[in-house]
């Protein structure tokens, strides 16, 4: 089953009446058994891409194709969505505190989701929750299931959140900045867990702003800038030999942890374009050090094999 | 070298309801020399922000003393305190809430001068804006017109307005995107060199800390566990906790290390003995009963561990 496309998004556009063009041509594929890192700075559209896959994007004009295991998500009725969300694809967020109902214990909340989507009895669902929590590395899962969300530490809450997301065996787990609110030592724990999930249970779409997180836990990566996927490919190739000037600049801006300390960190001049002032041509052209006259036309994805970038400089 | 800022055995405890007490800062001593950057590193709840607030004089320590330029802030008269305060400024993480949204950028920048009764002119404030890389055209506009990175520049401009000798920066780049973060780190380094400004840089991000600091103090549950020169400390940590932090930094081209087990214990009931022993991969029975003191080690290093790695 590995290698077959589970989710394919192509040329996804989302236009909002007030805010402008939020997504401006997002194309990416999540294959079975893959952990795809969707990386970009704030406002690049990475979270919106994740939400669109679950039909949770803000009201606006959505165009392009969204195919999940052969089905066309853009034609889903609200009934189809209800059966899809949580069952076939599930999402976890940065802040697990707001994702759980604060006045109910953790266990019953997960039981409820299982009972909505499957025919399991209450007792069987409860057992399943305990075993899930155990698998997610929650110590003494039986007792933890009886706790309220506020009684758990941030790391444990995120584990419980992942258990809830995986409770109905979804094929795709969308994780939106799952470790941003956590301490570094706990972040490593959660990333290790996501890696295991990607290898065994479900494909993962990991939305993050941190190239380091992508490097350590993803198999593939899609780099977003101003609502456009500008580079995509296997993690090792993209990080070692980035094709797009934006990816190159972004990687250079990370302060190094080894070697000599640069006098100044390389920076990208200027700021990303706001949704209502996106350039017609290449979205990065106004800040690009290698801009050419050809950049006035939006470049398509180019490159050989799986590693491709939307840049005129790519042969 | 004479220390500009000196903390001697500073402790701060907060009494909570039901007889519980939280030892946020538990006997910390440190020095910041003139023009030096000391980074305070640790996970959430380790007390690094509380220590920053104590050093700024926003809060009083229960015991121990804090000396700025040899003077004890807590024992000064109000007038002396005010004079000292102008030499000691703070930069916060959340630049959005650091400014009154209804004040123009110019009046926000003039405030420190008004408070300390110093003269200012529109021209001098515009020069100040330029100095942090902001256009003077922002003078009559409102903070809402600025992006996150620009607002953090303004925050820094206000902090250096009175030519302080020390700034305490609490997670100043944590809320920013990588490319903007690099700009602010460069700006801070440039200003420090130009103004001979010392800095206490509070952060959880070791990569940023490596770029900006001369020395690092690592905190865990209210105490310093290791302190030393930045590059040497990160290249060869002595304390197992420092090593775990260094290995947990996600970096391109490095594999995911073995994570530390468990969470940071609650500061309400910290473990006995060495506070890190519950998560320490090399802990032995002695660590559970006997709390290690910070001890001088070769190479200007101080470590609180019975079994240091280096």
PDB file of N, CA and C in Angstrom, chain B residues 140-171:
ATOM      1  N   UNK B 140       4.138  59.250  13.122  1.00  0.00           N
ATOM      2  CA  UNK B 140       2.771  59.660  13.428  1.00  0.00           C
ATOM      3  C   UNK B 140       1.756  58.534  13.273  1.00  0.00           C
ATOM      4  N   UNK B 141       2.241  57.330  13.019  1.00  0.00           N
ATOM      5  CA  UNK B 141       1.304  56.229  12.833  1.00  0.00           C
ATOM      6  C   UNK B 141       1.131  55.466  14.140  1.00  0.00           C
ATOM      7  N   UNK B 142       0.264  54.447  14.104  1.00  0.00           N
ATOM      8  CA  UNK B 142      -0.063  53.699  15.316  1.00  0.00           C
ATOM      9  C   UNK B 142       0.577  52.303  15.269  1.00  0.00           C
ATOM     10  N   UNK B 143       0.779  51.689  16.441  1.00  0.00           N
ATOM     11  CA  UNK B 143       1.436  50.369  16.450  1.00  0.00           C
ATOM     12  C   UNK B 143       0.768  49.351  15.523  1.00  0.00           C
ATOM     13  N   UNK B 144      -0.546  49.495  15.287  1.00  0.00           N
ATOM     14  CA  UNK B 144      -1.249  48.534  14.433  1.00  0.00           C
ATOM     15  C   UNK B 144      -0.688  48.520  13.013  1.00  0.00           C
ATOM     16  N   UNK B 145      -0.017  49.602  12.623  1.00  0.00           N
ATOM     17  CA  UNK B 145       0.516  49.672  11.264  1.00  0.00           C
ATOM     18  C   UNK B 145       1.773  48.818  11.106  1.00  0.00           C
ATOM     19  N   UNK B 146       2.302  48.312  12.214  1.00  0.00           N
ATOM     20  CA  UNK B 146       3.570  47.579  12.149  1.00  0.00           C
ATOM     21  C   UNK B 146       3.349  46.073  12.096  1.00  0.00           C
ATOM     22  N   UNK B 147       4.260  45.372  11.434  1.00  0.00           N
ATOM     23  CA  UNK B 147       4.250  43.906  11.468  1.00  0.00           C
ATOM     24  C   UNK B 147       4.887  43.454  12.779  1.00  0.00           C
ATOM     25  N   UNK B 148       4.819  42.167  13.069  1.00  0.00           N
ATOM     26  CA  UNK B 148       5.380  41.656  14.319  1.00  0.00           C
ATOM     27  C   UNK B 148       6.852  41.997  14.488  1.00  0.00           C
ATOM     28  N   UNK B 149       7.611  41.840  13.411  1.00  0.00           N
ATOM     29  CA  UNK B 149       9.041  42.125  13.467  1.00  0.00           C
ATOM     30  C   UNK B 149       9.308  43.602  13.675  1.00  0.00           C
ATOM     31  N   UNK B 150       8.529  44.440  12.972  1.00  0.00           N
ATOM     32  CA  UNK B 150       8.709  45.884  13.125  1.00  0.00           C
ATOM     33  C   UNK B 150       8.350  46.326  14.530  1.00  0.00           C
ATOM     34  N   UNK B 151       7.290  45.713  15.097  1.00  0.00           N
ATOM     35  CA  UNK B 151       6.874  46.080  16.446  1.00  0.00           C
ATOM     36  C   UNK B 151       7.953  45.704  17.452  1.00  0.00           C
ATOM     37  N   UNK B 152       8.624  44.571  17.208  1.00  0.00           N
ATOM     38  CA  UNK B 152       9.690  44.186  18.120  1.00  0.00           C
ATOM     39  C   UNK B 152      10.863  45.169  17.988  1.00  0.00           C
ATOM     40  N   UNK B 153      11.087  45.697  16.785  1.00  0.00           N
ATOM     41  CA  UNK B 153      12.111  46.736  16.612  1.00  0.00           C
ATOM     42  C   UNK B 153      11.761  47.977  17.428  1.00  0.00           C
ATOM     43  N   UNK B 154      10.471  48.350  17.378  1.00  0.00           N
ATOM     44  CA  UNK B 154      10.018  49.517  18.133  1.00  0.00           C
ATOM     45  C   UNK B 154      10.195  49.279  19.637  1.00  0.00           C
ATOM     46  N   UNK B 155       9.882  48.061  20.056  1.00  0.00           N
ATOM     47  CA  UNK B 155      10.042  47.664  21.442  1.00  0.00           C
ATOM     48  C   UNK B 155      11.497  47.864  21.886  1.00  0.00           C
ATOM     49  N   UNK B 156      12.411  47.463  21.008  1.00  0.00           N
ATOM     50  CA  UNK B 156      13.834  47.609  21.306  1.00  0.00           C
ATOM     51  C   UNK B 156      14.224  49.084  21.308  1.00  0.00           C
ATOM     52  N   UNK B 157      13.658  49.838  20.363  1.00  0.00           N
ATOM     53  CA  UNK B 157      13.955  51.274  20.310  1.00  0.00           C
ATOM     54  C   UNK B 157      13.579  51.935  21.626  1.00  0.00           C
ATOM     55  N   UNK B 158      12.405  51.579  22.162  1.00  0.00           N
ATOM     56  CA  UNK B 158      11.966  52.191  23.406  1.00  0.00           C
ATOM     57  C   UNK B 158      12.877  51.772  24.558  1.00  0.00           C
ATOM     58  N   UNK B 159      13.337  50.514  24.505  1.00  0.00           N
ATOM     59  CA  UNK B 159      14.205  50.039  25.582  1.00  0.00           C
ATOM     60  C   UNK B 159      15.557  50.743  25.581  1.00  0.00           C
ATOM     61  N   UNK B 160      16.076  51.090  24.395  1.00  0.00           N
ATOM     62  CA  UNK B 160      17.399  51.728  24.366  1.00  0.00           C
ATOM     63  C   UNK B 160      17.308  53.248  24.365  1.00  0.00           C
ATOM     64  N   UNK B 161      16.080  53.791  24.442  1.00  0.00           N
ATOM     65  CA  UNK B 161      15.883  55.240  24.322  1.00  0.00           C
ATOM     66  C   UNK B 161      16.733  56.026  25.313  1.00  0.00           C
ATOM     67  N   UNK B 162      16.808  55.558  26.558  1.00  0.00           N
ATOM     68  CA  UNK B 162      17.510  56.325  27.589  1.00  0.00           C
ATOM     69  C   UNK B 162      18.970  55.902  27.724  1.00  0.00           C
ATOM     70  N   UNK B 163      19.503  55.229  26.701  1.00  0.00           N
ATOM     71  CA  UNK B 163      20.863  54.702  26.744  1.00  0.00           C
ATOM     72  C   UNK B 163      21.124  53.908  28.015  1.00  0.00           C
ATOM     73  N   UNK B 164      20.397  52.836  28.224  1.00  0.00           N
ATOM     74  CA  UNK B 164      20.598  52.029  29.426  1.00  0.00           C
ATOM     75  C   UNK B 164      21.925  51.287  29.337  1.00  0.00           C
ATOM     76  N   UNK B 165      22.321  50.688  30.447  1.00  0.00           N
ATOM     77  CA  UNK B 165      23.548  49.889  30.429  1.00  0.00           C
ATOM     78  C   UNK B 165      23.244  48.404  30.394  1.00  0.00           C
ATOM     79  N   UNK B 166      21.989  48.067  30.741  1.00  0.00           N
ATOM     80  CA  UNK B 166      21.603  46.652  30.710  1.00  0.00           C
ATOM     81  C   UNK B 166      20.164  46.539  30.222  1.00  0.00           C
ATOM     82  N   UNK B 167      19.918  45.603  29.320  1.00  0.00           N
ATOM     83  CA  UNK B 167      18.519  45.286  29.032  1.00  0.00           C
ATOM     84  C   UNK B 167      18.251  43.825  29.377  1.00  0.00           C
ATOM     85  N   UNK B 168      17.055  43.602  29.908  1.00  0.00           N
ATOM     86  CA  UNK B 168      16.585  42.248  30.153  1.00  0.00           C
ATOM     87  C   UNK B 168      15.591  41.951  29.043  1.00  0.00           C
ATOM     88  N   UNK B 169      15.887  40.954  28.213  1.00  0.00           N
ATOM     89  CA  UNK B 169      15.018  40.623  27.089  1.00  0.00           C
ATOM     90  C   UNK B 169      14.404  39.259  27.339  1.00  0.00           C
ATOM     91  N   UNK B 170      13.086  39.244  27.549  1.00  0.00           N
ATOM     92  CA  UNK B 170      12.404  37.993  27.879  1.00  0.00           C
ATOM     93  C   UNK B 170      11.788  37.409  26.613  1.00  0.00           C
ATOM     94  N   UNK B 171      12.395  36.378  26.061  1.00  0.00           N
ATOM     95  CA  UNK B 171      11.937  35.710  24.845  1.00  0.00           C
ATOM     96  C   UNK B 171      11.620  36.711  23.726  1.00  0.00           C
TER      97      UNK B 171
END
